Amino acid sequence: MKFNLNDIIRPNILSLAPYQCARDEFEGVASIYLDANENPYDNGLNRYPDPYQAELKSHIGRIKGVDSHQIFLGNGSDEAIDLLYRIFCRPGRDNYISISPSYGMYDVCGKVNDIERREAVLTADFQIDVPQIQNLWDENTKLIFLCSPNNPTGNTLNREDIITLCRSFNGIVVVDEAYIDFATTPSFTNEINHYPNLVVLQTFSKAWGLAGIRLGMAMAAENIIALFNKVKYPYNVNVLTQQKALDTLIHQADTVNLQIAEIVKERDKMSERLRSIPHVERVYPTEANFILVKIKEASRCYLQLLDEGTVVRNRSKVILCDDCLRVTIGTPEENKKFIEQLLAILD
Ligand SMILES: *Cc1c(COP(=O)(O)O)cnc(C)c1O
């Protein structure tokens, strides 16, 4: 298969001349800025942000081992998901494939953009069935959304299967790695130089502890990132978000790494603890910061936990997740309390 990016881009995007903002036209340093109709009185936020977030990208690139031009930053990874549809999928005509069960935003964004979904249900051990996916696609299939470690199941998808899809699919393979920092499995960011149709999504919302600043990233070949840049809002990542992310990357990386280690330790401890409870039918293996647990009368447990003031995610109506709760790993004190509450409920 010879992948040609231009063949799969929406024609209106291929021919689009992007909006030229003031900071596109002039990128250097000046002493007087009279080009963007800003208020000249400095309050720390009176200037527009860098539309391409150069400083932040150079730090992220160093950490991730990718070039700055292979990174898109957005208002959460959700922005990247939405842009993928808008770049590649013609509403009412094209389609995408996503796995079930998985993250809900692929399908919400697909619906918003009026793109047909083709569902690839995972196997009983939550892996992808490659021939099934290969049978689902046709010449109008533009995107395949994979998630590894997967939400809500917690497992990573088999690396070889993902590679097989990258090699055989004449569209974009998206690997959402929102939870990769909790996993021992290596990231696919190393593969973006080998597969011209691979897009890896990561986020500051989970391990980095910055869900509140809304910052997500897509990493891919430079020509794909150029398309993101062409379609995105000019100033999509605000000054405060860029500053906070930079500060965290530069000054808090050690703290974050300690937190990740603690969360992983707690996760493994909590998995063991849950496995020892008789009403718990299954504790699924996880490489994320949550655990999927199959438990008798999951919905009743969910409501009784709420009564105790603890909210988990009830996934018991989700395909392949009958009677399952998804429990995020909290602080050691929170986890201990959760187990105590659960034991009291099941008693
Ligand atoms: C939490 C999560 C995200 C994060 O989305 P943001 O918009 O970056 O907060 C992305 N993908 C998956 C699978 C998630 O669970």
JSON list of C-alpha atoms in Angstrom, two decimals, residues 130-229:
[
{"chain": "A", "resi": 130, "resn": "VAL", "atom": "CA", "xyz": [-7.58, -7.12, 12.94]},
{"chain": "A", "resi": 131, "resn": "PRO", "atom": "CA", "xyz": [-9.44, -9.05, 10.18]},
{"chain": "A", "resi": 132, "resn": "GLN", "atom": "CA", "xyz": [-12.77, -7.77, 11.57]},
{"chain": "A", "resi": 133, "resn": "ILE", "atom": "CA", "xyz": [-11.51, -4.17, 11.28]},
{"chain": "A", "resi": 134, "resn": "GLN", "atom": "CA", "xyz": [-10.10, -4.82, 7.82]},
{"chain": "A", "resi": 135, "resn": "ASN", "atom": "CA", "xyz": [-13.55, -6.06, 6.76]},
{"chain": "A", "resi": 136, "resn": "LEU", "atom": "CA", "xyz": [-15.22, -2.92, 8.11]},
{"chain": "A", "resi": 137, "resn": "TRP", "atom": "CA", "xyz": [-13.35, -0.39, 6.04]},
{"chain": "A", "resi": 138, "resn": "ASP", "atom": "CA", "xyz": [-14.09, 0.78, 2.51]},
{"chain": "A", "resi": 139, "resn": "GLU", "atom": "CA", "xyz": [-12.80, 3.57, 0.28]},
{"chain": "A", "resi": 140, "resn": "ASN", "atom": "CA", "xyz": [-14.65, 6.18, 2.38]},
{"chain": "A", "resi": 141, "resn": "THR", "atom": "CA", "xyz": [-13.13, 5.10, 5.71]},
{"chain": "A", "resi": 142, "resn": "LYS", "atom": "CA", "xyz": [-10.77, 7.87, 6.78]},
{"chain": "A", "resi": 143, "resn": "LEU", "atom": "CA", "xyz": [-9.98, 7.26, 10.45]},
{"chain": "A", "resi": 144, "resn": "ILE", "atom": "CA", "xyz": [-9.53, 4.37, 12.86]},
{"chain": "A", "resi": 145, "resn": "PHE", "atom": "CA", "xyz": [-9.60, 5.32, 16.55]},
{"chain": "A", "resi": 146, "resn": "LEU", "atom": "CA", "xyz": [-7.67, 3.05, 18.90]},
{"chain": "A", "resi": 147, "resn": "CYS", "atom": "CA", "xyz": [-7.02, 3.71, 22.56]},
{"chain": "A", "resi": 148, "resn": "SER", "atom": "CA", "xyz": [-4.10, 2.15, 24.43]},
{"chain": "A", "resi": 149, "resn": "PRO", "atom": "CA", "xyz": [-4.19, 1.78, 27.41]},
{"chain": "A", "resi": 150, "resn": "ASN", "atom": "CA", "xyz": [-7.88, 1.63, 26.63]},
{"chain": "A", "resi": 151, "resn": "ASN", "atom": "CA", "xyz": [-10.55, 3.47, 28.60]},
{"chain": "A", "resi": 152, "resn": "PRO", "atom": "CA", "xyz": [-12.55, 1.90, 30.35]},
{"chain": "A", "resi": 153, "resn": "THR", "atom": "CA", "xyz": [-10.85, -1.50, 30.15]},
{"chain": "A", "resi": 154, "resn": "GLY", "atom": "CA", "xyz": [-7.35, -0.42, 31.26]},
{"chain": "A", "resi": 155, "resn": "ASN", "atom": "CA", "xyz": [-5.36, -2.82, 29.06]},
{"chain": "A", "resi": 156, "resn": "THR", "atom": "CA", "xyz": [-2.96, -1.93, 26.27]},
{"chain": "A", "resi": 157, "resn": "LEU", "atom": "CA", "xyz": [-3.71, -3.16, 22.76]},
{"chain": "A", "resi": 158, "resn": "ASN", "atom": "CA", "xyz": [-1.29, -5.59, 21.10]},
{"chain": "A", "resi": 159, "resn": "ARG", "atom": "CA", "xyz": [1.48, -3.63, 19.46]},
{"chain": "A", "resi": 160, "resn": "GLU", "atom": "CA", "xyz": [1.70, -5.91, 16.43]},
{"chain": "A", "resi": 161, "resn": "ASP", "atom": "CA", "xyz": [-2.02, -5.46, 15.72]},
{"chain": "A", "resi": 162, "resn": "ILE", "atom": "CA", "xyz": [-1.69, -1.68, 15.69]},
{"chain": "A", "resi": 163, "resn": "ILE", "atom": "CA", "xyz": [1.33, -1.90, 13.39]},
{"chain": "A", "resi": 164, "resn": "THR", "atom": "CA", "xyz": [-0.58, -4.23, 11.05]},
{"chain": "A", "resi": 165, "resn": "LEU", "atom": "CA", "xyz": [-3.38, -1.65, 10.82]},
{"chain": "A", "resi": 166, "resn": "CYS", "atom": "CA", "xyz": [-0.91, 1.19, 10.14]},
{"chain": "A", "resi": 167, "resn": "ARG", "atom": "CA", "xyz": [0.63, -0.86, 7.34]},
{"chain": "A", "resi": 168, "resn": "SER", "atom": "CA", "xyz": [-2.59, -2.01, 5.72]},
{"chain": "A", "resi": 169, "resn": "PHE", "atom": "CA", "xyz": [-4.99, 0.94, 6.14]},
{"chain": "A", "resi": 170, "resn": "ASN", "atom": "CA", "xyz": [-5.05, 3.71, 3.59]},
{"chain": "A", "resi": 171, "resn": "GLY", "atom": "CA", "xyz": [-6.28, 6.29, 6.11]},
{"chain": "A", "resi": 172, "resn": "ILE", "atom": "CA", "xyz": [-5.28, 7.66, 9.51]},
{"chain": "A", "resi": 173, "resn": "VAL", "atom": "CA", "xyz": [-4.69, 5.33, 12.48]},
{"chain": "A", "resi": 174, "resn": "VAL", "atom": "CA", "xyz": [-5.18, 7.26, 15.73]},
{"chain": "A", "resi": 175, "resn": "VAL", "atom": "CA", "xyz": [-3.67, 5.80, 18.88]},
{"chain": "A", "resi": 176, "resn": "ASP", "atom": "CA", "xyz": [-5.00, 7.61, 21.95]},
{"chain": "A", "resi": 177, "resn": "GLU", "atom": "CA", "xyz": [-2.39, 7.30, 24.70]},
{"chain": "A", "resi": 178, "resn": "ALA", "atom": "CA", "xyz": [-4.06, 9.42, 27.39]},
{"chain": "A", "resi": 179, "resn": "TYR", "atom": "CA", "xyz": [-2.86, 6.89, 30.02]},
{"chain": "A", "resi": 180, "resn": "ILE", "atom": "CA", "xyz": [0.55, 5.98, 28.60]},
{"chain": "A", "resi": 181, "resn": "ASP", "atom": "CA", "xyz": [2.46, 7.51, 31.54]},
{"chain": "A", "resi": 182, "resn": "PHE", "atom": "CA", "xyz": [1.02, 4.83, 33.84]},
{"chain": "A", "resi": 183, "resn": "ALA", "atom": "CA", "xyz": [1.94, 1.97, 31.47]},
{"chain": "A", "resi": 184, "resn": "THR", "atom": "CA", "xyz": [5.09, -0.10, 31.13]},
{"chain": "A", "resi": 185, "resn": "THR", "atom": "CA", "xyz": [4.33, -0.60, 27.44]},
{"chain": "A", "resi": 186, "resn": "PRO", "atom": "CA", "xyz": [6.32, 1.83, 25.24]},
{"chain": "A", "resi": 187, "resn": "SER", "atom": "CA", "xyz": [4.56, 4.73, 23.51]},
{"chain": "A", "resi": 188, "resn": "PHE", "atom": "CA", "xyz": [3.86, 4.82, 19.78]},
{"chain": "A", "resi": 189, "resn": "THR", "atom": "CA", "xyz": [5.42, 8.28, 19.56]},
{"chain": "A", "resi": 190, "resn": "ASN", "atom": "CA", "xyz": [8.61, 6.49, 18.47]},
{"chain": "A", "resi": 191, "resn": "GLU", "atom": "CA", "xyz": [6.74, 5.16, 15.45]},
{"chain": "A", "resi": 192, "resn": "ILE", "atom": "CA", "xyz": [5.54, 8.42, 13.90]},
{"chain": "A", "resi": 193, "resn": "ASN", "atom": "CA", "xyz": [8.68, 8.55, 11.77]},
{"chain": "A", "resi": 194, "resn": "HIS", "atom": "CA", "xyz": [7.96, 5.05, 10.42]},
{"chain": "A", "resi": 195, "resn": "TYR", "atom": "CA", "xyz": [4.23, 5.31, 9.68]},
{"chain": "A", "resi": 196, "resn": "PRO", "atom": "CA", "xyz": [3.08, 8.35, 7.68]},
{"chain": "A", "resi": 197, "resn": "ASN", "atom": "CA", "xyz": [-0.56, 7.67, 8.67]},
{"chain": "A", "resi": 198, "resn": "LEU", "atom": "CA", "xyz": [-0.10, 7.35, 12.45]},
{"chain": "A", "resi": 199, "resn": "VAL", "atom": "CA", "xyz": [-1.41, 10.00, 14.87]},
{"chain": "A", "resi": 200, "resn": "VAL", "atom": "CA", "xyz": [-0.63, 9.60, 18.59]},
{"chain": "A", "resi": 201, "resn": "LEU", "atom": "CA", "xyz": [-2.75, 11.52, 21.10]},
{"chain": "A", "resi": 202, "resn": "GLN", "atom": "CA", "xyz": [-1.57, 12.35, 24.60]},
{"chain": "A", "resi": 203, "resn": "THR", "atom": "CA", "xyz": [-2.82, 14.77, 27.24]},
{"chain": "A", "resi": 204, "resn": "PHE", "atom": "CA", "xyz": [-1.86, 16.83, 30.27]},
{"chain": "A", "resi": 205, "resn": "SER", "atom": "CA", "xyz": [-5.16, 15.89, 31.89]},
{"chain": "A", "resi": 206, "resn": "LYS", "atom": "CA", "xyz": [-4.20, 12.60, 33.55]},
{"chain": "A", "resi": 207, "resn": "ALA", "atom": "CA", "xyz": [-0.66, 11.85, 34.75]},
{"chain": "A", "resi": 208, "resn": "TRP", "atom": "CA", "xyz": [0.50, 15.47, 34.53]},
{"chain": "A", "resi": 209, "resn": "GLY", "atom": "CA", "xyz": [-2.29, 16.54, 36.88]},
{"chain": "A", "resi": 210, "resn": "LEU", "atom": "CA", "xyz": [-3.44, 19.44, 34.71]},
{"chain": "A", "resi": 211, "resn": "ALA", "atom": "CA", "xyz": [-6.98, 18.52, 33.65]},
{"chain": "A", "resi": 212, "resn": "GLY", "atom": "CA", "xyz": [-8.03, 22.07, 34.55]},
{"chain": "A", "resi": 213, "resn": "ILE", "atom": "CA", "xyz": [-5.81, 23.87, 32.04]},
{"chain": "A", "resi": 214, "resn": "ARG", "atom": "CA", "xyz": [-7.16, 21.90, 29.02]},
{"chain": "A", "resi": 215, "resn": "LEU", "atom": "CA", "xyz": [-4.06, 20.92, 27.10]},
{"chain": "A", "resi": 216, "resn": "GLY", "atom": "CA", "xyz": [-3.79, 17.92, 24.83]},
{"chain": "A", "resi": 217, "resn": "MET", "atom": "CA", "xyz": [-1.45, 16.96, 22.03]},
{"chain": "A", "resi": 218, "resn": "ALA", "atom": "CA", "xyz": [-1.31, 15.11, 18.78]},
{"chain": "A", "resi": 219, "resn": "MET", "atom": "CA", "xyz": [2.00, 13.81, 17.48]},
{"chain": "A", "resi": 220, "resn": "ALA", "atom": "CA", "xyz": [2.38, 12.76, 13.86]},
{"chain": "A", "resi": 221, "resn": "ALA", "atom": "CA", "xyz": [4.37, 13.33, 10.68]},
{"chain": "A", "resi": 222, "resn": "GLU", "atom": "CA", "xyz": [4.99, 17.00, 9.97]},
{"chain": "A", "resi": 223, "resn": "ASN", "atom": "CA", "xyz": [2.60, 17.13, 6.98]},
{"chain": "A", "resi": 224, "resn": "ILE", "atom": "CA", "xyz": [-0.29, 15.92, 9.17]},
{"chain": "A", "resi": 225, "resn": "ILE", "atom": "CA", "xyz": [0.53, 18.47, 11.89]},
{"chain": "A", "resi": 226, "resn": "ALA", "atom": "CA", "xyz": [0.57, 21.19, 9.20]},
{"chain": "A", "resi": 227, "resn": "LEU", "atom": "CA", "xyz": [-3.08, 20.30, 8.50]},
{"chain": "A", "resi": 228, "resn": "PHE", "atom": "CA", "xyz": [-3.99, 20.67, 12.17]},
{"chain": "A", "resi": 229, "resn": "ASN", "atom": "CA", "xyz": [-2.34, 24.08, 12.16]}
]
